PDB file of C-alpha atoms in Angstrom:
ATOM      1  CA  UNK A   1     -35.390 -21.834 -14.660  1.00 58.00           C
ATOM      2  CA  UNK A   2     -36.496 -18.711 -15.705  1.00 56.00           C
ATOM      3  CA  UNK A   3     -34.343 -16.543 -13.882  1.00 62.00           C
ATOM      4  CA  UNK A   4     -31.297 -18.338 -15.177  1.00 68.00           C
ATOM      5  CA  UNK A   5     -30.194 -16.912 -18.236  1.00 67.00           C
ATOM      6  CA  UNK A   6     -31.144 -13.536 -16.670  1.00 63.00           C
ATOM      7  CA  UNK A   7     -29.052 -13.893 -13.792  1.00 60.00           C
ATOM      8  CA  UNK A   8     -26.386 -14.967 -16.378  1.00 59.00           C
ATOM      9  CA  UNK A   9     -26.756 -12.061 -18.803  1.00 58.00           C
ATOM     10  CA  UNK A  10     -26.511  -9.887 -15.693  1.00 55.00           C
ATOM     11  CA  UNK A  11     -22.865 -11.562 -14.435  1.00 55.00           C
ATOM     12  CA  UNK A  12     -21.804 -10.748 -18.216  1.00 55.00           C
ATOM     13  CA  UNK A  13     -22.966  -7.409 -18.630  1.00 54.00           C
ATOM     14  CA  UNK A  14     -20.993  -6.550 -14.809  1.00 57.00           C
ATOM     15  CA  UNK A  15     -17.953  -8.635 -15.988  1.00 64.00           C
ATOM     16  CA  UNK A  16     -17.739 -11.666 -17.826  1.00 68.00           C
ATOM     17  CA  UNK A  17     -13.953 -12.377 -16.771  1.00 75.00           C
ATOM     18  CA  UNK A  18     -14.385 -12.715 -12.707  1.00 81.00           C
ATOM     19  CA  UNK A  19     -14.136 -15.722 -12.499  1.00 87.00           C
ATOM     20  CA  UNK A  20     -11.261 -18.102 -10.416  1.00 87.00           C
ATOM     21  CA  UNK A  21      -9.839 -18.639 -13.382  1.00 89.00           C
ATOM     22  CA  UNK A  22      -8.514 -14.646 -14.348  1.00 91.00           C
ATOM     23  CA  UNK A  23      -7.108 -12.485 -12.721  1.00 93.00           C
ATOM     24  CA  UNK A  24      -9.803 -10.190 -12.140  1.00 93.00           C
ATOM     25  CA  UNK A  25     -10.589 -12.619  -9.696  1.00 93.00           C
ATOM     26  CA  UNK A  26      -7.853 -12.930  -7.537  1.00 94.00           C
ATOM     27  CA  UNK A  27      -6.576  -9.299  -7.447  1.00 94.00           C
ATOM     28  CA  UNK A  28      -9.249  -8.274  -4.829  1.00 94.00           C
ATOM     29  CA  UNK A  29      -9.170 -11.587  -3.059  1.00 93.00           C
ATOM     30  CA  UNK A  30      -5.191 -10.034  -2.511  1.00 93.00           C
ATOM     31  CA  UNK A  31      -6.029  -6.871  -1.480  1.00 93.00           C
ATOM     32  CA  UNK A  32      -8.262  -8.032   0.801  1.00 93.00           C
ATOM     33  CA  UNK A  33      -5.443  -9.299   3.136  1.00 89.00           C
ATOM     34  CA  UNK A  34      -3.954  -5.624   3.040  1.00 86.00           C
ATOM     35  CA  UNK A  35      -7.530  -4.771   4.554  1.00 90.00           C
ATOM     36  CA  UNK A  36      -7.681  -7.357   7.229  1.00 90.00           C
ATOM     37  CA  UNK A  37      -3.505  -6.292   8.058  1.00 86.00           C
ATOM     38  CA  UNK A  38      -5.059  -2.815   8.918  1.00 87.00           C
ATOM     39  CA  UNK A  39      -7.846  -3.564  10.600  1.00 90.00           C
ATOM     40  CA  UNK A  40      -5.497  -5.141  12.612  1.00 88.00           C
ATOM     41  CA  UNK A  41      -3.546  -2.508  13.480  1.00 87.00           C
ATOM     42  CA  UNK A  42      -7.010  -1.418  15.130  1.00 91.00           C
ATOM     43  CA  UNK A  43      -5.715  -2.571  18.127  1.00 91.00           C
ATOM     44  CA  UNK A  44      -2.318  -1.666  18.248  1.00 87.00           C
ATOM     45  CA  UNK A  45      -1.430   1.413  20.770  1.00 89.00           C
ATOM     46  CA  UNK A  46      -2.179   5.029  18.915  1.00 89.00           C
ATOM     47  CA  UNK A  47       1.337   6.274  19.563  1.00 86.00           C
ATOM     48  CA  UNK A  48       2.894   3.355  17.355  1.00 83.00           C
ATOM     49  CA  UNK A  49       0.785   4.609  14.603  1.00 85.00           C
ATOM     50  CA  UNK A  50       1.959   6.285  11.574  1.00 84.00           C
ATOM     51  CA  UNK A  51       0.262   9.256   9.951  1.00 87.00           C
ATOM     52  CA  UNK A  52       2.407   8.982   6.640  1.00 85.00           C
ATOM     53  CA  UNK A  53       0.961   5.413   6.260  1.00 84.00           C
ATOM     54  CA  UNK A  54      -2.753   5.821   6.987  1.00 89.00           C
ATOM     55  CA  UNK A  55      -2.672   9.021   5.293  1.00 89.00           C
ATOM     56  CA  UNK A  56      -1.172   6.879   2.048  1.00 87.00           C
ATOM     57  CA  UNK A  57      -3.755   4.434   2.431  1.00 89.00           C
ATOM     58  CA  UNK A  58      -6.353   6.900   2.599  1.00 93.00           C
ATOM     59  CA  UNK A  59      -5.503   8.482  -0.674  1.00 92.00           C
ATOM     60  CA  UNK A  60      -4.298   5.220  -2.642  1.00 92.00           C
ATOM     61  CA  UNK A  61      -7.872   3.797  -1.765  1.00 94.00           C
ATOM     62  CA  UNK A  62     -10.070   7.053  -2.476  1.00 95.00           C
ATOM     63  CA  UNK A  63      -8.121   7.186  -6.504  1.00 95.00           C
ATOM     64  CA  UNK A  64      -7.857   3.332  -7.158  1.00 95.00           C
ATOM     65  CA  UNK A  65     -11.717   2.800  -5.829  1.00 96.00           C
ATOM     66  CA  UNK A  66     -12.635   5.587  -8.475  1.00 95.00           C
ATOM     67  CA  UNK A  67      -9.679   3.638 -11.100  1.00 95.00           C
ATOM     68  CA  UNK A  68     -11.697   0.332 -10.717  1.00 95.00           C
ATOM     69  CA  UNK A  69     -14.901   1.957 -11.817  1.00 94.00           C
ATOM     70  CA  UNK A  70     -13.432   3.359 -15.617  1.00 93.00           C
ATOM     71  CA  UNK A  71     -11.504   0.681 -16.617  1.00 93.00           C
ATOM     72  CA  UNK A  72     -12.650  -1.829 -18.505  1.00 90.00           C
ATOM     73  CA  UNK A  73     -13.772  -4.009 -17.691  1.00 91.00           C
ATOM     74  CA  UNK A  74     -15.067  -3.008 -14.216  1.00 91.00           C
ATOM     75  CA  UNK A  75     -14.136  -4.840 -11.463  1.00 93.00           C
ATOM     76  CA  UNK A  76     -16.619  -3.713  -8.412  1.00 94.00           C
ATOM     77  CA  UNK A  77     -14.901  -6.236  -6.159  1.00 94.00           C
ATOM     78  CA  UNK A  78     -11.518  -4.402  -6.676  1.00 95.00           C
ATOM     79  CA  UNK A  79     -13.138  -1.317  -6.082  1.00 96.00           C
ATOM     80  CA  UNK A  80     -15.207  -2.441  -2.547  1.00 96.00           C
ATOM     81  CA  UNK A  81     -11.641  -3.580  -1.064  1.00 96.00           C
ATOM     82  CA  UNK A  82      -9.862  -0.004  -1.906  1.00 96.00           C
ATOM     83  CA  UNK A  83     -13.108   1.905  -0.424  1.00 96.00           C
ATOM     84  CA  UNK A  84     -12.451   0.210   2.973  1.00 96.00           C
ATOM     85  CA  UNK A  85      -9.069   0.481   2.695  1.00 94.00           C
ATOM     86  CA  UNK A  86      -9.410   4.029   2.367  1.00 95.00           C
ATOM     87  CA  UNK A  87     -11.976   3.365   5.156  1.00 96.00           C
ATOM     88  CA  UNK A  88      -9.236   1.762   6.982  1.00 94.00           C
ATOM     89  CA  UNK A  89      -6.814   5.003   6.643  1.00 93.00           C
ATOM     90  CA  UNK A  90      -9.519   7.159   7.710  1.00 96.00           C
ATOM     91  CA  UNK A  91      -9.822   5.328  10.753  1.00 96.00           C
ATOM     92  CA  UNK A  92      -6.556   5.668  11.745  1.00 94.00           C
ATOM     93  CA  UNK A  93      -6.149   8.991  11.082  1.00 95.00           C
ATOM     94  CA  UNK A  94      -8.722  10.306  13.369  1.00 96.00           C
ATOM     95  CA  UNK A  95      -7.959   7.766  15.731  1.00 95.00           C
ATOM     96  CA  UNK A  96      -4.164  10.130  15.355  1.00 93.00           C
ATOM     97  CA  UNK A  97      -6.225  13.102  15.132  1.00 95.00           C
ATOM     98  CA  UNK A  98      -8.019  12.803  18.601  1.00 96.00           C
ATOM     99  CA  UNK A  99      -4.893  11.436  20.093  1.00 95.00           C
ATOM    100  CA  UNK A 100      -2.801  14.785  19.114  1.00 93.00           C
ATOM    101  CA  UNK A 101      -6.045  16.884  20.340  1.00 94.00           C
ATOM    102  CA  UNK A 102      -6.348  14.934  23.771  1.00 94.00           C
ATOM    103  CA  UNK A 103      -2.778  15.511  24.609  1.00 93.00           C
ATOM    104  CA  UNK A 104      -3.310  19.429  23.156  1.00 94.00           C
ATOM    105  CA  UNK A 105      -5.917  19.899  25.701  1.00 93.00           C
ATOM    106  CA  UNK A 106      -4.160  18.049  28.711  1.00 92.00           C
ATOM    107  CA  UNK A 107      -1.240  20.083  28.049  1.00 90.00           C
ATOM    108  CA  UNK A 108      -3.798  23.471  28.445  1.00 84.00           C
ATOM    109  CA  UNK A 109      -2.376  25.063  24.623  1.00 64.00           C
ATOM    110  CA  UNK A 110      -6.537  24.673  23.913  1.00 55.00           C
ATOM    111  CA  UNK A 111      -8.686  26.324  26.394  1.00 55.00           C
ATOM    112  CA  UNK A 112     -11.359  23.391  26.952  1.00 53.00           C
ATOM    113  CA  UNK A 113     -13.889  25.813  27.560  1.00 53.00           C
ATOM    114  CA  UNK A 114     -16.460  22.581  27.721  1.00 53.00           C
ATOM    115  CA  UNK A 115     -15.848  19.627  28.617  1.00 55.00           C
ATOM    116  CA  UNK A 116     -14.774  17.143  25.590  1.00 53.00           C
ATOM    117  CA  UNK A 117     -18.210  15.331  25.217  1.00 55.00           C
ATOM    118  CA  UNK A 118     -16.822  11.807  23.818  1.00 53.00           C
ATOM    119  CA  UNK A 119     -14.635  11.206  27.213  1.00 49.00           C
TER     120      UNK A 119
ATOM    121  CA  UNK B   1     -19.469  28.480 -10.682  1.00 88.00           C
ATOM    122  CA  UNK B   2     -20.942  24.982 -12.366  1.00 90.00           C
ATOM    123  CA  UNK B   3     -20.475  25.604 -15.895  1.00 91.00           C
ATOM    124  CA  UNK B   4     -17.049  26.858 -15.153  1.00 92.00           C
ATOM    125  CA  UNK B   5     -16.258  24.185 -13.783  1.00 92.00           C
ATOM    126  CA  UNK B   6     -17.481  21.940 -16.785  1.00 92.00           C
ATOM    127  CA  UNK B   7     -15.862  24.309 -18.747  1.00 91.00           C
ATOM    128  CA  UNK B   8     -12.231  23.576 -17.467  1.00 91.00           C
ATOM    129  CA  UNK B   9     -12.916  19.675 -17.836  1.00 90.00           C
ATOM    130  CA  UNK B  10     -13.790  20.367 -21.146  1.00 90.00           C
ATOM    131  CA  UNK B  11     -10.856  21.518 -21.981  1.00 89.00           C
ATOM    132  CA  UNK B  12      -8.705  19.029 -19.793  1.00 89.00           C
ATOM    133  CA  UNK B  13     -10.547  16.044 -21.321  1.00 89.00           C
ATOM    134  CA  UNK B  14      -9.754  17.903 -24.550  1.00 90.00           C
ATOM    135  CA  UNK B  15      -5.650  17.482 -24.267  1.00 91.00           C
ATOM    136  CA  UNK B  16      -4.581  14.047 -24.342  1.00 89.00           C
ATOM    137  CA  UNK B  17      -1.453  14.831 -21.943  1.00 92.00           C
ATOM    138  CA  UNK B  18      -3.511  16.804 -19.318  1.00 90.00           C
ATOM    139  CA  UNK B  19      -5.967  14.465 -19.826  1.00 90.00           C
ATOM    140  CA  UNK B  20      -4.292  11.417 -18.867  1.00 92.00           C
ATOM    141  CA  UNK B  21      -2.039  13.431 -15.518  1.00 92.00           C
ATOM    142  CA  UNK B  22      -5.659  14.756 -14.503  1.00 91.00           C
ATOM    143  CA  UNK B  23      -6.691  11.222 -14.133  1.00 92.00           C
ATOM    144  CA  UNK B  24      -6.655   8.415 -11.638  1.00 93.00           C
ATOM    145  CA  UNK B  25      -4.780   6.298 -14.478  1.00 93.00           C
ATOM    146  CA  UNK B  26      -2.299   8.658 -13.016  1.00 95.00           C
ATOM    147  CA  UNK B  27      -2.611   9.715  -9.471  1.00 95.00           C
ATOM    148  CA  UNK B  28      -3.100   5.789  -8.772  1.00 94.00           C
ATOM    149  CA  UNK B  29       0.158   4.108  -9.763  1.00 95.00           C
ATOM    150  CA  UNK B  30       2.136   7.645  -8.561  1.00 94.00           C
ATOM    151  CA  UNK B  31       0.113   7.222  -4.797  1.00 92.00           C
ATOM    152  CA  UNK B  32       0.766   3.590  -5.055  1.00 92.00           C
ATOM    153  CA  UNK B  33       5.057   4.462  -5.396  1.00 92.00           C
ATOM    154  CA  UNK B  34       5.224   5.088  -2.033  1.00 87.00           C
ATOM    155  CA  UNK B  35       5.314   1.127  -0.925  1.00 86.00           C
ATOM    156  CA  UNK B  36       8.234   0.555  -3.483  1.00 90.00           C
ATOM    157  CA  UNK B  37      10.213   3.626  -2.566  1.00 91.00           C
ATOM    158  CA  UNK B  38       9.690   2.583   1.342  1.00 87.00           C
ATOM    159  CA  UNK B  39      11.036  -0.931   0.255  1.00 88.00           C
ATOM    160  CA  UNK B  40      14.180   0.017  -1.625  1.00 91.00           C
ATOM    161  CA  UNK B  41      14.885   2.741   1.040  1.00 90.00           C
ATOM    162  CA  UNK B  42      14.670  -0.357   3.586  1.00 89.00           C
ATOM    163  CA  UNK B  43      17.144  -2.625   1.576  1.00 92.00           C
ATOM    164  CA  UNK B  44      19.943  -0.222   2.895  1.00 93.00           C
ATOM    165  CA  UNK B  45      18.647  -0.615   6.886  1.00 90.00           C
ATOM    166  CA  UNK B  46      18.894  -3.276   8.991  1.00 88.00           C
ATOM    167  CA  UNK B  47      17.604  -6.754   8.346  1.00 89.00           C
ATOM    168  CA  UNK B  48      16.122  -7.394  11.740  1.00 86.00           C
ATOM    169  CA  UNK B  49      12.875  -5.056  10.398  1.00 84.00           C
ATOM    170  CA  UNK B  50      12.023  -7.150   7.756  1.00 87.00           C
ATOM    171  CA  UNK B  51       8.904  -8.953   8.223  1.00 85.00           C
ATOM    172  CA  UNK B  52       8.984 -12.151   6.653  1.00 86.00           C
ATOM    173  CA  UNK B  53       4.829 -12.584   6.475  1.00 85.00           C
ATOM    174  CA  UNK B  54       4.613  -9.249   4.736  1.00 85.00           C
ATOM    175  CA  UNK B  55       7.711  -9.460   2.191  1.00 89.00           C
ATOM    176  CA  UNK B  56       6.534 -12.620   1.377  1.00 89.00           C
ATOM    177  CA  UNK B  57       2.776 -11.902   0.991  1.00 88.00           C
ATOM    178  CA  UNK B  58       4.184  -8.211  -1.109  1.00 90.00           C
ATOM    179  CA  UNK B  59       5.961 -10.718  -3.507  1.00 93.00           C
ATOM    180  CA  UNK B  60       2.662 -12.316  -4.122  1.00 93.00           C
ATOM    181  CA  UNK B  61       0.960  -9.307  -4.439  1.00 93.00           C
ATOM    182  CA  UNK B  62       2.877  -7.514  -7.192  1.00 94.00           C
ATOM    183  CA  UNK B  63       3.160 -10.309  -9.101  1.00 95.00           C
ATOM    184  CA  UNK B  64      -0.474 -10.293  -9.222  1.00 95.00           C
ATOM    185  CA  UNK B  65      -0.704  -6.583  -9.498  1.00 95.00           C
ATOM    186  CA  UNK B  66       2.029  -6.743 -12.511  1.00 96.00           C
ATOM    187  CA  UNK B  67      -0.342  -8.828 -14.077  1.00 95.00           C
ATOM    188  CA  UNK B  68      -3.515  -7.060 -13.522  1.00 95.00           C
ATOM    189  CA  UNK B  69      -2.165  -3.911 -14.920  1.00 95.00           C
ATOM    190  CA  UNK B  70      -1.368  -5.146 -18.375  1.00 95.00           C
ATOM    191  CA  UNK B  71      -4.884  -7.486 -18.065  1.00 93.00           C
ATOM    192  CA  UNK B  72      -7.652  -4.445 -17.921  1.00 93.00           C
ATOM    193  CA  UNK B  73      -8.141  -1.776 -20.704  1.00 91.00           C
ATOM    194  CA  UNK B  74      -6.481   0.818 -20.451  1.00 93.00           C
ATOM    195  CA  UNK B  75      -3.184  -0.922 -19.926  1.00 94.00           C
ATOM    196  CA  UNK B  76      -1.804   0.597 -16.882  1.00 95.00           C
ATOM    197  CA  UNK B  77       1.946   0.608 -17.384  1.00 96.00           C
ATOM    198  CA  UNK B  78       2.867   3.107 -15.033  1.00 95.00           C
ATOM    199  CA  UNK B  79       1.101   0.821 -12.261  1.00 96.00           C
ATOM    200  CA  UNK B  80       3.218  -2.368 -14.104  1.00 97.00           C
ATOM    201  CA  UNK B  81       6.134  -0.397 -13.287  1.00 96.00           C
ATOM    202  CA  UNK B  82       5.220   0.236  -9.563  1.00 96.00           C
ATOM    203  CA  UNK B  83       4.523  -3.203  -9.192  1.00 96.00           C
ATOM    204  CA  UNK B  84       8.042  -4.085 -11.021  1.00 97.00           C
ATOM    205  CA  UNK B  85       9.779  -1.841  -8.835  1.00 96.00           C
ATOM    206  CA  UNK B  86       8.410  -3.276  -5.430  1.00 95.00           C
ATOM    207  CA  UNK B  87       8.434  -6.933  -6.454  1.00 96.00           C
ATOM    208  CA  UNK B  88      12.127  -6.772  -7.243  1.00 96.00           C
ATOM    209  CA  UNK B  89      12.674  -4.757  -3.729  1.00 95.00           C
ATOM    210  CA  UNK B  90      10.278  -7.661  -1.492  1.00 94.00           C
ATOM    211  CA  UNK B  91      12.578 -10.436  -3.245  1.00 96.00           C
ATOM    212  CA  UNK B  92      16.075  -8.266  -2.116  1.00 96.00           C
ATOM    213  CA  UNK B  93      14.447  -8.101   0.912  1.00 94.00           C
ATOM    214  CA  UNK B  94      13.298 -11.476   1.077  1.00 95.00           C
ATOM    215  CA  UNK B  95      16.778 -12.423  -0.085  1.00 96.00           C
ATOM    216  CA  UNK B  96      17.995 -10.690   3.005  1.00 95.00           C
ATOM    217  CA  UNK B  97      16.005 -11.951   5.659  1.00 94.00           C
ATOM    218  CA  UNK B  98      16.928 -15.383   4.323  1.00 95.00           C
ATOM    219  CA  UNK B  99      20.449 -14.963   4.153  1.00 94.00           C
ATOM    220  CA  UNK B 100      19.778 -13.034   7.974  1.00 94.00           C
ATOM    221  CA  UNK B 101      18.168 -15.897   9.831  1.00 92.00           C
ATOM    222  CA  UNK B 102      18.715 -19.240   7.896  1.00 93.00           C
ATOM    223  CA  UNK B 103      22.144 -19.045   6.355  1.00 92.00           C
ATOM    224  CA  UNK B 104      24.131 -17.539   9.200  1.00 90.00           C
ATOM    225  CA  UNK B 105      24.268 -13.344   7.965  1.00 89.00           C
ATOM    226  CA  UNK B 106      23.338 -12.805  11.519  1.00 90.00           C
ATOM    227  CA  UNK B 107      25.708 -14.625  13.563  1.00 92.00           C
ATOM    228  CA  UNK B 108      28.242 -13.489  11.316  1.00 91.00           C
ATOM    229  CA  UNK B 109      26.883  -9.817  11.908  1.00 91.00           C
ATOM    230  CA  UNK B 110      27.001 -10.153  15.231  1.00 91.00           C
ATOM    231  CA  UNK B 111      30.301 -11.362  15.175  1.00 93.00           C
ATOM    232  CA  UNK B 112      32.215  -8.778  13.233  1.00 93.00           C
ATOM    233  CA  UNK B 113      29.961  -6.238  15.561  1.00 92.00           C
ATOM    234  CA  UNK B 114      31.922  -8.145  18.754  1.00 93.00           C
ATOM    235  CA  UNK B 115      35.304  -7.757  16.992  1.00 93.00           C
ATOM    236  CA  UNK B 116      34.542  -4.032  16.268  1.00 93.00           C
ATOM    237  CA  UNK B 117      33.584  -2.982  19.971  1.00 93.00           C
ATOM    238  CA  UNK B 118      36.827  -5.122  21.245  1.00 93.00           C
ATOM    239  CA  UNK B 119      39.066  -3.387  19.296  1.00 93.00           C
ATOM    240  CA  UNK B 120      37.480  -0.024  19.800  1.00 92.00           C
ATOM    241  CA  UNK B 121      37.576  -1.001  23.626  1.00 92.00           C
ATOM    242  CA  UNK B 122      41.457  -1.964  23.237  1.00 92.00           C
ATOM    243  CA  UNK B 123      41.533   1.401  20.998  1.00 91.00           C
ATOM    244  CA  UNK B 124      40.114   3.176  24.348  1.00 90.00           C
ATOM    245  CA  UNK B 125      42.107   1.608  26.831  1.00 89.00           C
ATOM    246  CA  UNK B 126      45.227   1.863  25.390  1.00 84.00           C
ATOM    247  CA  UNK B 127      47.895   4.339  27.134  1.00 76.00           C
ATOM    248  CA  UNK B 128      48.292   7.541  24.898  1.00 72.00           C
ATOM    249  CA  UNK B 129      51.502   7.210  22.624  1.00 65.00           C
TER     250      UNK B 129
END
């Protein structure tokens, strides 16, 4: 078939070691479960959350998704699971975020001038 | 403002030390210190936190991790070390929740817990002397 040997010149030039035999290969099938773990915590109560965490996970994913794409060689895969992890983080955070500013408002410190249009 | 800015990186990039700490060959492995310095600060505290699914599936993971930092190019050996760190900590851990809930560190826990509060109680109740 024609588009064979360019369909397997393109999987070498993106990364000729992911396969399920290297490590390359597992590494983001791994970090994957980390992923699923938060998503998760999704549904977990906002007040058993912690900030530290989420806020970790946020930055480890933002620097190791940009890590994945300058070593060599690059490992996209790798670098998809650490973007929504740091997806993950962010989630959680402002999940925290508008927790701490409903609670702000019920207790009157912010003057709700208007009324909060996402209730 | 844009060619100051390319300035500076041009003379980060051109320093091999400020080079490699302005870099996410850096900031990755130091972010990624915070699971192993959670786990060792967790070997002192009580076993009943330990989550068996996670310690075992973090054991796993750095192993695979320890791995994958000497496999790509650059070597990452600071991330090795992470990964060193927190695989040695899930195994104490693991270690721990073993020795907690299959080989009797519980009951035996629990038991010099008992003794403690009974003679603390006897302590308590005892006429003054």
């Amino acid at each position: 078939m024609a588009s064979q040997p360019a369909a397997a010149a393109a999987a070498k030039a993106i990364n000729p070691a992911f396969n399920p035999r290297t490590v390359h290969f597992w590494a983001p099938i791994l970090k994957w479960g980390i992923v699923i773990a938060g998503i998760g915590d999704f549904y977990r109560p906002v007040e058993s959350l912690s900030v530290t965490q989420n806020a970790a996970l946020l930055a480890t994913g933002s620097i190791w998704t940009r890590w994945c794409l300058i070593i060599k060689p690059k490992n996209y895969p790798l670098a998809a699971v650490n973007f929504f992890l740091a997806g993950v983080g962010s989630v959680q955070m402002g999940r925290i975020g508008i927790h701490h500013w409903k609670l702000k408002q019920e207790a009157g410190t912010t003057p709700a001038s208007t009324p909060s249009p996402a209730a | 403002m844009a060619s100051a800015i390319a300035a500076l990186n041009a003379k980060i990039r051109s320093q091999p030390v400020l080079n490699y700490i302005c870099s996410t060959h850096f900031w990755g492995p130091v972010s990624n210190f915070g699971i192993p310095v959670a786990a060792v600060m967790d070997t002192k505290k009580d076993p009943e936190i330990i989550s068996g699914k996670m310690t075992a599936a973090l054991v796993v993971y750095s192993a695979v991790f320890m791995r994958y930092s000497l496999a790509v190019t650059p070597k990452n050996y600071l991330l090795f070390g992470c990964h060193f760190v927190n695989e040695g900590a899930q195994l104490a851990q693991a270690y721990r929740y073993i020795n907690w809930w299959h080989y009797g560190g519980r009951e035996k826990a629990l038991a010099e817990r008992a003794t403690a509060e009974g003679a603390k109680a006897r302590e308590a109740s005892a006429p003054v002397s």
